mmCIF file of C-alpha atoms in Angstrom:
data_model
loop_
_atom_site.group_PDB
_atom_site.id
_atom_site.type_symbol
_atom_site.label_atom_id
_atom_site.label_comp_id
_atom_site.label_asym_id
_atom_site.label_seq_id
_atom_site.Cartn_x
_atom_site.Cartn_y
_atom_site.Cartn_z
ATOM 1 C CA MET N 20 119.002 90.383 51.802
ATOM 2 C CA ILE N 21 115.805 91.955 53.099
ATOM 3 C CA ASP N 22 113.375 89.253 54.238
ATOM 4 C CA TRP N 23 110.562 91.475 55.591
ATOM 5 C CA LEU N 24 109.784 95.130 55.156
ATOM 6 C CA THR N 25 107.125 97.385 56.614
ATOM 7 C CA ALA N 26 107.385 100.971 55.418
ATOM 8 C CA ARG N 27 105.192 104.036 55.021
ATOM 9 C CA LEU N 28 105.459 106.209 51.943
ATOM 10 C CA VAL N 29 104.212 109.749 52.534
ATOM 11 C CA LEU N 30 102.150 110.176 49.403
ATOM 12 C CA PRO N 31 98.814 111.812 48.567
ATOM 13 C CA HIS N 32 96.425 109.093 47.396
ATOM 14 C CA ARG N 33 92.819 107.969 47.388
ATOM 15 C CA ARG N 34 92.167 106.288 50.736
ATOM 16 C CA ILE N 35 92.504 102.499 50.630
ATOM 17 C CA GLU N 36 89.467 100.852 52.193
ATOM 18 C CA GLY N 37 90.007 97.306 53.325
ATOM 19 C CA GLU N 38 89.438 94.869 56.146
ATOM 20 C CA LYS N 39 88.987 96.249 59.640
ATOM 21 C CA SER N 40 89.733 94.863 63.078
ATOM 22 C CA LEU N 41 87.806 96.105 66.076
ATOM 23 C CA ARG N 42 87.525 95.553 69.781
ATOM 24 C CA ILE N 43 84.100 95.672 71.391
ATOM 25 C CA ALA N 44 83.611 95.752 75.165
ATOM 26 C CA PRO N 45 81.072 93.393 76.797
ATOM 27 C CA ASP N 46 78.654 96.333 77.135
ATOM 28 C CA GLY N 47 78.746 96.859 73.351
ATOM 29 C CA GLU N 48 81.005 99.929 73.364
ATOM 30 C CA MET N 49 83.533 99.938 70.533
ATOM 31 C CA ARG N 50 86.971 100.391 72.122
ATOM 32 C CA TRP N 51 89.006 100.752 68.939
ATOM 33 C CA ILE N 52 88.992 100.074 65.227
ATOM 34 C CA SER N 53 92.073 99.378 63.123
ATOM 35 C CA ASP N 54 92.302 99.454 59.356
ATOM 36 C CA LEU N 55 94.057 96.289 58.152
ATOM 37 C CA GLY N 56 94.056 97.356 54.518
ATOM 38 C CA ILE N 57 94.029 94.889 51.638
ATOM 39 C CA ARG N 58 96.152 91.927 50.575
ATOM 40 C CA VAL N 59 97.742 92.142 47.132
ATOM 41 C CA PRO N 60 98.745 88.644 45.934
ATOM 42 C CA SER N 61 101.799 87.612 43.918
ATOM 43 C CA HIS N 62 103.321 84.149 43.445
ATOM 44 C CA ASP N 63 102.572 82.358 46.749
ATOM 45 C CA GLN N 64 102.976 85.497 48.839
ATOM 46 C CA HIS N 65 101.055 88.719 49.390
ATOM 47 C CA ILE N 66 101.772 92.249 50.531
ATOM 48 C CA ARG N 67 99.454 94.071 52.912
ATOM 49 C CA VAL N 68 98.677 97.616 51.763
ATOM 50 C CA ARG N 69 96.809 100.210 53.803
ATOM 51 C CA SER N 70 96.303 103.934 54.212
ATOM 52 C CA VAL N 71 97.758 105.462 57.370
ATOM 53 C CA ASP N 72 97.359 109.016 58.607
ATOM 54 C CA THR N 73 100.638 110.303 60.034
ATOM 55 C CA LYS N 74 101.811 113.653 61.408
ATOM 56 C CA ILE N 75 103.699 114.209 58.153
ATOM 57 C CA GLY N 76 100.695 113.489 55.947
ATOM 58 C CA PRO N 77 98.691 110.691 54.353
ATOM 59 C CA SER N 78 100.826 107.597 53.852
ATOM 60 C CA ILE N 79 100.630 104.241 52.122
ATOM 61 C CA GLU N 80 101.949 101.390 54.273
ATOM 62 C CA LEU N 81 103.389 98.326 52.537
ATOM 63 C CA SER N 82 104.148 95.267 54.643
ATOM 64 C CA GLY N 83 105.419 91.839 53.656
ATOM 65 C CA CYS N 84 108.328 89.848 52.246
ATOM 66 C CA PRO N 85 109.504 91.901 49.269
ATOM 67 C CA LEU N 86 111.586 89.107 47.746
ATOM 68 C CA LYS N 87 108.806 86.519 47.772
ATOM 69 C CA PHE N 88 106.385 89.153 46.470
ATOM 70 C CA LEU N 89 108.666 90.313 43.663
ATOM 71 C CA GLN N 90 110.485 87.126 42.631
ATOM 72 C CA GLY N 91 108.595 84.233 44.231
ATOM 73 C CA HIS N 92 111.307 83.129 46.692
ATOM 74 C CA ASN N 93 113.728 84.407 49.319
ATOM 75 C CA LEU N 94 116.675 82.140 48.553
ATOM 76 C CA PHE N 95 118.688 85.107 47.319
ATOM 77 C CA GLY N 96 117.960 88.734 46.640
ATOM 78 C CA SER N 97 118.693 92.370 47.229
ATOM 79 C CA SER N 98 119.490 94.327 50.390
ATOM 80 C CA ASN N 99 118.607 97.640 48.722
ATOM 81 C CA ILE N 100 115.675 98.788 50.863
ATOM 82 C CA MET N 101 114.648 101.693 48.628
ATOM 83 C CA GLY N 102 114.935 99.566 45.488
ATOM 84 C CA LEU N 103 112.801 96.794 47.001
ATOM 85 C CA LEU N 104 110.267 99.291 48.350
ATOM 86 C CA GLY N 105 110.038 100.927 44.915
ATOM 87 C CA GLY N 106 109.581 97.512 43.296
ATOM 88 C CA MET N 107 106.889 96.541 45.804
ATOM 89 C CA TYR N 108 105.023 99.807 45.246
ATOM 90 C CA GLU N 109 105.177 99.530 41.445
ATOM 91 C CA LYS N 110 103.996 95.909 41.460
ATOM 92 C CA VAL N 111 101.115 96.772 43.810
ATOM 93 C CA ARG N 112 100.215 99.732 41.564
ATOM 94 C CA ILE N 113 100.173 97.482 38.486
ATOM 95 C CA ILE N 114 98.313 94.525 40.092
ATOM 96 C CA ALA N 115 95.780 96.494 42.161
ATOM 97 C CA THR N 116 94.683 98.992 39.515
ATOM 98 C CA ASP N 117 91.432 99.659 41.405
ATOM 99 C CA LEU N 118 93.486 101.455 44.095
ATOM 100 C CA GLN N 119 94.459 104.109 41.527
ATOM 101 C CA LEU N 120 97.849 104.668 43.148
ATOM 102 C CA PRO N 121 99.856 107.556 41.709
ATOM 103 C CA VAL N 122 102.853 106.970 39.440
ATOM 104 C CA ILE N 123 106.145 107.806 41.150
ATOM 105 C CA GLU N 124 108.961 108.971 38.898
ATOM 106 C CA GLN N 125 111.797 108.734 41.440
ATOM 107 C CA HIS N 126 111.355 106.452 44.449
ATOM 108 C CA SER N 127 114.534 107.825 46.008
ATOM 109 C CA GLN N 128 112.838 111.222 46.390
ATOM 110 C CA LEU N 129 110.018 109.833 48.561
ATOM 111 C CA ASP N 130 109.658 110.605 52.244
ATOM 112 C CA VAL N 131 109.732 107.098 53.748
ATOM 113 C CA ASP N 132 109.225 105.896 57.322
ATOM 114 C CA ILE N 133 110.792 102.431 57.728
ATOM 115 C CA ARG N 134 108.886 100.589 60.484
ATOM 116 C CA VAL N 135 110.254 97.007 60.338
ATOM 117 C CA VAL N 136 113.201 95.457 58.499
ATOM 118 C CA ASP N 137 114.248 91.813 58.729
ATOM 119 C CA ILE N 138 117.750 91.342 57.335
ATOM 120 C CA THR N 139 118.825 87.831 56.344
ATOM 121 C CA GLU N 140 122.258 86.456 55.618
ATOM 122 C CA MET N 141 122.997 82.941 54.347
ATOM 123 C CA PHE N 142 126.117 80.919 55.049
ATOM 124 C CA ASP N 143 127.296 77.749 53.326
ATOM 125 C CA LEU N 144 128.444 75.247 55.929
ATOM 126 C CA GLY N 145 129.125 72.469 53.444
ATOM 127 C CA SER N 146 126.403 69.882 53.883
ATOM 128 C CA ASN N 147 122.983 69.529 55.422
ATOM 129 C CA THR N 148 124.542 67.393 58.191
ATOM 130 C CA ASP N 149 127.101 70.112 58.932
ATOM 131 C CA VAL N 150 124.319 72.690 59.254
ATOM 132 C CA ASP N 151 122.387 70.509 61.693
ATOM 133 C CA THR N 152 125.566 69.836 63.698
ATOM 134 C CA TRP N 153 126.347 73.566 63.916
ATOM 135 C CA LEU N 154 122.781 74.335 65.049
ATOM 136 C CA HIS N 155 122.981 71.555 67.662
ATOM 137 C CA HIS N 156 126.249 72.952 69.042
ATOM 138 C CA GLN N 157 124.786 76.458 69.201
ATOM 139 C CA ALA N 158 121.834 75.147 71.187
ATOM 140 C CA ILE N 159 124.255 73.727 73.746
ATOM 141 C CA TYR N 160 127.066 76.291 73.907
ATOM 142 C CA ALA N 161 125.868 79.661 72.602
ATOM 143 C CA SER N 162 124.893 82.404 74.980
ATOM 144 C CA SER N 163 124.247 86.114 74.912
ATOM 145 C CA ARG N 164 123.676 88.684 77.586
ATOM 146 C CA ARG N 165 120.098 87.387 77.649
ATOM 147 C CA GLY N 166 121.303 83.919 78.612
ATOM 148 C CA THR N 167 121.617 80.699 76.667
ATOM 149 C CA ALA N 168 120.241 80.338 73.181
ATOM 150 C CA GLN N 169 116.736 78.912 72.808
ATOM 151 C CA PHE N 170 116.093 76.001 70.447
ATOM 152 C CA ASP N 171 112.559 75.701 69.089
ATOM 153 C CA LYS N 172 111.391 73.601 66.113
ATOM 154 C CA GLY N 173 114.788 73.587 64.398
ATOM 155 C CA THR N 174 115.523 77.294 64.944
ATOM 156 C CA ILE N 175 118.111 78.720 67.346
ATOM 157 C CA TYR N 176 117.150 82.060 68.926
ATOM 158 C CA PHE N 177 120.175 83.917 70.292
ATOM 159 C CA THR N 178 117.993 86.646 71.792
ATOM 160 C CA ASN N 179 114.541 86.835 73.293
ATOM 161 C CA LYS N 180 112.430 84.874 70.801
ATOM 162 C CA ASN N 181 109.417 87.179 71.173
ATOM 163 C CA SER N 182 111.201 90.542 71.201
ATOM 164 C CA ARG N 183 109.394 93.319 69.346
ATOM 165 C CA TYR N 184 112.601 95.267 68.783
ATOM 166 C CA TRP N 185 115.297 92.963 67.460
ATOM 167 C CA GLY N 186 116.332 89.345 67.258
ATOM 168 C CA LEU N 187 118.969 86.995 65.950
ATOM 169 C CA LYS N 188 118.168 83.469 64.845
ATOM 170 C CA ALA N 189 119.630 80.683 62.727
ATOM 171 C CA TYR N 190 117.959 77.748 60.984
ATOM 172 C CA ASN N 191 118.433 75.231 58.185
ATOM 173 C CA LYS N 192 117.117 76.920 55.020
ATOM 174 C CA LYS N 193 117.230 73.669 53.037
ATOM 175 C CA LYS N 194 114.815 72.060 55.490
ATOM 176 C CA GLU N 195 112.524 75.070 55.142
ATOM 177 C CA ILE N 196 112.361 74.990 51.352
ATOM 178 C CA THR N 197 111.993 71.202 51.142
ATOM 179 C CA ALA N 198 109.288 71.010 53.823
ATOM 180 C CA ARG N 199 105.851 69.697 52.880
ATOM 181 C CA GLY N 200 103.581 72.441 51.603
ATOM 182 C CA HIS N 201 106.416 74.821 50.707
ATOM 183 C CA THR N 202 106.499 75.870 47.071
ATOM 184 C CA LEU N 203 109.129 77.639 45.015
ATOM 185 C CA SER N 204 108.487 79.698 41.924
ATOM 186 C CA LYS N 205 108.463 77.640 38.707
ATOM 187 C CA GLN N 206 111.712 79.234 37.514
ATOM 188 C CA LEU N 207 113.624 77.586 40.400
ATOM 189 C CA ASN N 208 112.111 74.087 40.150
#
């Protein structure tokens, strides 16, 4: 399933004005300004939406967890990137009517630039104890060309934990969803 998606849809639209981030030098000179866009809420999750000017044309960037945004959880869901992106766009268009986003008849016909995709796979190891045992063994014995696996706060990182390009990690999903402060959509409770 797709756990995180950042994509740009090349689409003429009214510019989305939202929060900005800027860097100011000690002498007062503005070094740069970045448009952060707006947050569109749904369930306990939000999607960040912003206008981006690209070489191809004006684009709308959507960034967030499509499954949590669309269905309220990421326990199971689709791996269809275009379907999820279309669903995200339509839900944003319906919720944030003030943006006046255009209606798209066929999402598959869009020119899309995929920037980030997090792909998740779940495995049933039997019991919670078996999952913890497997994770413990991976922390001791697993290695990759980057060296031994890193164990941090219940998660095993098989690659560089802070890589901007790709990563592989494993953790106990049951512990995540039963942790204090974590909420599931009402349909799953």
